[in-house]
Every structure is written in structure tokens, then in C-alpha cells.
Amino acid sequence: MKNFIEEVTWRGMLHDVMPGTEEHLMEQMRVAYVGIDPTADSLHIGHLVSVMLLRHFQLAGHKPLALVGGATGMIGDPSGKSTERNLLDEAALRHNQNAIKAQLSRFLDFESDTANAAELVNNYDWMKEFSFLDFIRSVGKHITVNYMMAKDSVKKRLNGEAQDGMSFTEFTYQLLQGYDFLHLYKDKSCTLQMGGSDQWGNITTGTELIRRIGNGKAYALTCPLITKADGTKFGKSEVEIFGWMLTVRRHTNFTNIG
């Protein structure tokens, strides 16, 4: 078992990590996931560091999960956004999911029969039958509005950085992402969620749900964001140049890239 935390630290890929994560990962093979928003049929350069986290996680002997947010993609994550995004229908999201998996397969081993083979999951599969009443009764009651309001992604939108404020739809996003972590904790023994530094609030909501509902312990790790010259992060609205990275992948050993 390789020391994953040590590996990503010297590569400059670590932004924040919850105390105890390194020790937890050194005990045995663990499962971690990264969420990917499927609102386009291609990854972009902003995904690069989190995808490489999954790759190094697998190379360290652990099992990576790539979560395509088919359900949360219908809502839109407010983190780092100043406006609410357009929503997609299920057919478009399924198309995007298949395209994203094809790209991820260039970096992750989905096909082997090893214990740490990568998996792709879609949160729409477990959220589509979840009624609103069931969700607020079984999940919503465990997280207070005060807790949710304290998150940076919420405070920035409510303090005037957004022209139109924040809809209730986007406000509930962190609960949905937190429930994803709880579901994967129960169903896949997933104990670590990784993502960009802007995801820390959403990820820790998941660890809190696991503590309160699952009576368990889970961990969080974030990486630095790749930003544009003006300091804002790359998104689907920018030119998507991840296809170029896939071309380079055919000729480059990505294990040497940090």
C-alpha cells in the first residue's frame, strides 16, 4: 500500500485534508469518490486535478469511484457560481455520462478483475425514486439551516455576489451531495470524498450526515483549483480543451504528472 497523501502532497495536489485521513488510508484498501457534473459531454481542464487524484488513488492500491451527478446535475452546484445554471433532461444527462466514462477510461482502470478496479456510478439511480417528503424526513432533519447558511458557497451568493440571489433548489444542493456520500458509505464502503477546494463545504456536509445518520466516520480531501487568468475557475462555459489532454495521454505516462 503506497502512501497516497504523501504522493499528492509532494505533487502540489493537496489543498485541505481532514485530520486522520492519512492514517485511515494506510490501514487497508479504501474507497473514495469524486463527483463530476455531467452538464456537458466532455471533461474540461478544470477536472484535471481531481481526475488525477482518482488515478493516483488507484495507483496507491485503493478503489476509486467516479460519481456522475445525474440527479445533482439537474439542480446545479452553487459553489463558485454567480448565476444559476440551465437544467438538463434525463436523456441528455445519460448521453453525457457515457461520453464522460469513455474519457475517464483513459485514466482509470474500469475493466480489470482486481479488487480496486474503478467504478462509475450515477446518483440519479438512487435519487430518482426518492420523494421530496421522504428526503426531508430522513435526511433534511439532520442538518440545520444554520449549518447550511454557514457554508461559503451559500454566504457568497446571499451577500450580494449574485444578481438574483440563490434559489431554494440550489440551496438544497449540499444536502443532496451529502446524501450521495452517505449512500456510497453504506453501499460501497466509501469513506473518503475528494474534490476541488470549492467543494469543501459540500463534502463536509456528507461527513456530518455519515456521523449523524450512519454512526460512522468519513473523511474529506480537496485539491487546488485550476483557474483562469482572472482567478475564476474553469467551467463548461469555457473552451473545453480536455480532449487535447486525452491525445497527450496516448503518448505520456500520466503517473509522472503532478
C-alpha positions as a printed NumPy array, in Angstrom:
array([[  0.   ,   0.   ,   0.   ],
       [  1.533,   3.314,  -1.099],
       [  1.125,   6.496,   0.926],
       [ -1.438,   8.396,  -1.152],
       [ -1.358,  11.566,   0.967],
       [  2.422,  11.769,   0.752],
       [  2.261,  11.272,  -3.007],
       [ -0.265,  14.017,  -3.739],
       [  1.342,  16.392,  -1.24 ],
       [  4.736,  16.489,  -2.949],
       [  2.973,  16.904,  -6.279],
       [  1.241,  20.047,  -5.026],
       [ -2.201,  18.453,  -5.447],
       [ -3.354,  18.793,  -1.84 ],
       [ -5.311,  21.822,  -0.617],
       [ -7.154,  20.623,   2.518],
       [ -7.431,  17.253,   4.201],
       [ -9.382,  16.162,   7.245],
       [ -7.24 ,  15.051,  10.214],
       [ -6.747,  11.281,  10.363],
       [ -7.145,  10.714,   6.619],
       [ -3.555,   9.588,   6.041],
       [ -3.667,   7.057,   8.864],
       [ -7.057,   5.806,   7.663],
       [ -5.748,   5.178,   4.145],
       [ -2.627,   3.367,   5.343],
       [ -4.615,   0.771,   7.286],
       [ -6.054,  -1.1  ,   4.279],
       [ -7.565,  -0.632,   0.833],
       [-10.133,   2.159,   0.99 ],
       [-12.807,   3.502,  -1.356],
       [-13.012,   7.174,  -2.391],
       [-15.07 ,   9.113,  -4.882],
       [-15.001,  12.298,  -6.908],
       [-18.216,  13.837,  -8.22 ],
       [-18.363,  15.005, -11.826],
       [-21.066,  17.309, -13.099],
       [-22.499,  15.829, -16.343],
       [-23.88 ,  19.05 , -17.816],
       [-21.599,  18.613, -20.857],
       [-20.483,  15.53 , -22.796],
       [-16.797,  16.256, -22.227],
       [-14.499,  16.761, -19.294],
       [-12.555,  20.029, -19.302],
       [ -9.244,  21.244, -17.932],
       [-10.892,  22.177, -14.642],
       [-11.44 ,  18.46 , -13.974],
       [ -7.79 ,  17.536, -14.482],
       [ -6.527,  17.644, -10.896],
       [ -9.475,  15.732,  -9.401],
       [ -9.246,  13.075, -12.125],
       [ -5.539,  12.714, -11.395],
       [ -6.395,  12.342,  -7.7  ],
       [ -8.515,   9.323,  -8.632],
       [ -5.702,   7.935, -10.774],
       [ -3.088,   8.275,  -8.03 ],
       [ -5.576,   6.847,  -5.535],
       [ -5.91 ,   3.724,  -7.692],
       [ -2.141,   3.51 ,  -8.235],
       [ -1.733,   3.607,  -4.45 ],
       [ -3.804,   0.416,  -4.206],
       [ -7.186,   1.928,  -3.352],
       [-10.527,   1.776,  -5.168],
       [-11.734,   4.929,  -6.989],
       [-15.357,   5.757,  -7.742],
       [-16.308,   8.353, -10.332],
       [-19.753,   9.686,  -9.499],
       [-21.637,  11.244, -12.378],
       [-24.176,  13.599, -10.848],
       [-27.214,  12.755, -12.932],
       [-29.517,  13.912, -10.13 ],
       [-27.481,  16.805,  -8.748],
       [-26.726,  17.866, -12.322],
       [-30.426,  18.581, -12.691],
       [-30.09 ,  21.172,  -9.921],
       [-26.688,  22.814, -10.233],
       [-23.975,  23.336,  -7.641],
       [-23.82 ,  26.969,  -6.412],
       [-20.143,  26.647,  -5.41 ],
       [-18.096,  29.202,  -7.291],
       [-21.084,  30.311,  -9.364],
       [-22.76 ,  33.707,  -9.571],
       [-25.764,  32.572, -11.593],
       [-27.964,  29.505, -11.654],
       [-27.254,  27.113, -14.5  ],
       [-29.626,  25.688, -17.051],
       [-31.098,  22.293, -16.182],
       [-30.865,  19.225, -18.428],
       [-33.284,  16.367, -19.005],
       [-32.51 ,  12.701, -18.285],
       [-31.737,  11.749, -21.898],
       [-29.09 ,  14.459, -22.221],
       [-27.575,  13.521, -18.874],
       [-27.329,   9.819, -19.833],
       [-25.603,  10.749, -23.084],
       [-23.135,  12.905, -21.201],
       [-22.495,  10.134, -18.666],
       [-21.497,   7.654, -21.381],
       [-19.191,  10.177, -23.027],
       [-17.531,  11.048, -19.722],
       [-16.896,   7.383, -18.859],
       [-15.188,   6.867, -22.212],
       [-12.844,   9.74 , -21.391],
       [-12.216,   8.59 , -17.82 ],
       [-11.263,   5.119, -19.065],
       [ -8.106,   6.707, -20.478],
       [ -7.005,   7.409, -16.903],
       [ -8.699,   4.807, -14.705],
       [ -8.831,   1.024, -14.894],
       [-12.522,   0.078, -15.075],
       [-12.048,  -3.3  , -16.75 ],
       [ -9.718,  -5.406, -14.606],
       [-10.911,  -8.003, -12.101],
       [ -8.777,  -6.574,  -9.291],
       [-10.331,  -5.511,  -6.005],
       [ -9.512,  -1.86 ,  -6.669],
       [-10.956,  -1.632, -10.187],
       [-12.612,   1.735, -10.748],
       [-16.389,   2.065, -10.91 ],
       [-18.66 ,   4.708, -12.379],
       [-21.897,   5.425, -10.514],
       [-24.753,   7.838, -11.186],
       [-26.632,   9.39 ,  -8.284],
       [-29.784,   9.574, -10.406],
       [-30.029,   5.791,  -9.968],
       [-30.675,   6.105,  -6.221],
       [-32.315,   9.523,  -6.166],
       [-34.96 ,   9.093,  -8.879],
       [-37.378,   7.209,  -6.601],
       [-36.686,   9.391,  -3.549],
       [-39.753,  11.558,  -2.912],
       [-39.418,  15.065,  -1.542],
       [-41.275,  14.138,   1.646],
       [-39.069,  11.097,   2.223],
       [-35.936,  13.165,   1.698],
       [-36.809,  15.964,   4.107],
       [-37.945,  13.449,   6.742],
       [-34.962,  11.099,   6.542],
       [-32.15 ,  13.485,   5.571],
       [-33.156,  17.126,   5.895],
       [-33.99 ,  16.962,   9.591],
       [-30.399,  16.008,  10.454],
       [-28.788,  19.221,   9.139],
       [-29.826,  22.627,  10.462],
       [-30.39 ,  25.704,   8.316],
       [-27.756,  27.466,  10.445],
       [-25.208,  24.833,   9.433],
       [-26.085,  25.193,   5.751],
       [-26.043,  29.011,   5.871],
       [-22.506,  28.968,   7.276],
       [-21.084,  27.412,   4.099],
       [-19.01 ,  29.786,   1.977],
       [-20.827,  28.84 ,  -1.232],
       [-24.106,  29.95 ,   0.345],
       [-22.798,  33.069,   2.083],
       [-21.203,  34.43 ,  -1.078],
       [-24.423,  34.059,  -3.048],
       [-26.518,  35.655,  -0.309],
       [-24.115,  38.52 ,   0.347],
       [-24.624,  40.164,  -2.996],
       [-22.179,  38.329,  -5.308],
       [-25.082,  37.006,  -7.338],
       [-27.512,  39.229,  -9.167],
       [-30.503,  37.012,  -8.477],
       [-29.589,  35.553,  -5.087],
       [-29.947,  31.811,  -4.609],
       [-32.95 ,  29.639,  -5.325],
       [-34.207,  27.019,  -2.875],
       [-33.203,  24.45 ,  -5.497],
       [-29.546,  25.418,  -5.285],
       [-29.702,  25.884,  -1.52 ],
       [-30.544,  22.184,  -1.128],
       [-27.591,  21.073,  -3.269],
       [-25.268,  20.43 ,  -0.34 ],
       [-27.841,  18.1  ,   1.226],
       [-28.082,  16.092,  -1.985],
       [-24.317,  15.84 ,  -2.34 ],
       [-24.062,  14.938,   1.32 ],
       [-26.602,  12.176,   0.813],
       [-24.531,  10.815,  -2.089],
       [-21.624,  10.366,   0.311],
       [-23.889,   8.676,   2.86 ],
       [-25.297,   6.337,   0.2  ],
       [-21.842,   5.366,  -1.061],
       [-20.654,   4.918,   2.525],
       [-23.433,   2.403,   3.124],
       [-23.497,   0.751,  -0.308],
       [-19.822,   0.814,  -1.364],
       [-17.978,   1.241,   1.963],
       [-16.752,   4.601,   0.658],
       [-15.054,   6.6  ,   3.414],
       [-13.407,   9.443,   1.501],
       [-14.716,  12.117,  -0.84 ],
       [-12.284,  14.192,  -2.89 ],
       [-12.846,  17.28 ,  -4.996],
       [-11.797,  20.833,  -5.778],
       [-11.164,  23.274,  -2.95 ],
       [-14.543,  24.927,  -3.573],
       [-16.224,  21.632,  -2.611],
       [-15.01 ,  21.513,   0.997],
       [-18.347,  22.693,   2.418],
       [-20.385,  20.187,   0.408],
       [-18.009,  17.328,   1.26 ],
       [-18.029,  18.036,   4.986],
       [-21.829,  18.085,   4.929],
       [-21.541,  14.481,   3.746],
       [-19.162,  13.534,   6.557],
       [-21.622,  15.111,   9.005],
       [-24.532,  13.077,   7.62 ],
       [-22.442,   9.904,   7.886],
       [-21.726,  10.741,  11.509],
       [-25.327,  11.618,  12.381],
       [-27.241,   9.042,  10.333],
       [-24.722,   6.298,   9.622],
       [-22.982,   6.49 ,  13.012],
       [-19.711,   6.288,  11.101],
       [-16.547,   8.2  ,  10.337],
       [-15.682,   9.575,   6.922],
       [-13.027,  11.877,   5.537],
       [-12.59 ,  14.813,   3.162],
       [ -9.772,  15.855,   0.844],
       [ -9.615,  18.725,  -1.62 ],
       [ -7.19 ,  19.791,  -4.327],
       [ -6.314,  23.255,  -5.676],
       [ -8.475,  24.591,  -8.484],
       [ -7.09 ,  25.256, -11.934],
       [ -8.1  ,  28.843, -12.575],
       [ -8.136,  31.259, -15.468],
       [ -6.054,  34.44 , -15.6  ],
       [ -8.765,  36.38 , -13.757],
       [ -8.759,  33.882, -10.876],
       [-12.113,  32.258, -11.685],
       [-12.325,  28.518, -12.165],
       [-12.733,  26.745, -15.48 ],
       [-16.234,  25.566, -16.298],
       [-18.385,  24.257, -19.08 ],
       [-18.829,  27.746, -20.465],
       [-15.124,  27.991, -21.315],
       [-13.416,  26.321, -24.234],
       [-13.16 ,  22.639, -23.348],
       [ -9.624,  21.539, -24.06 ],
       [ -9.651,  18.271, -22.153],
       [ -9.714,  16.432, -25.477],
       [ -6.207,  17.72 , -26.019],
       [ -5.175,  16.092, -22.743],
       [ -6.616,  12.791, -23.932],
       [ -4.446,  12.986, -27.041],
       [ -1.38 ,  13.645, -24.917],
       [ -2.383,  10.704, -22.676],
       [ -1.672,   8.287, -25.515],
       [  1.972,   9.353, -25.544],
       [  2.626,  10.301, -21.921],
       [  2.958,   8.426, -18.635],
       [  0.496,  10.442, -16.536],
       [  1.816,   8.882, -13.328],
       [  4.665,  11.396, -13.58 ],
       [  2.39 ,  14.434, -13.723],
       [  1.608,  16.266, -10.517]])
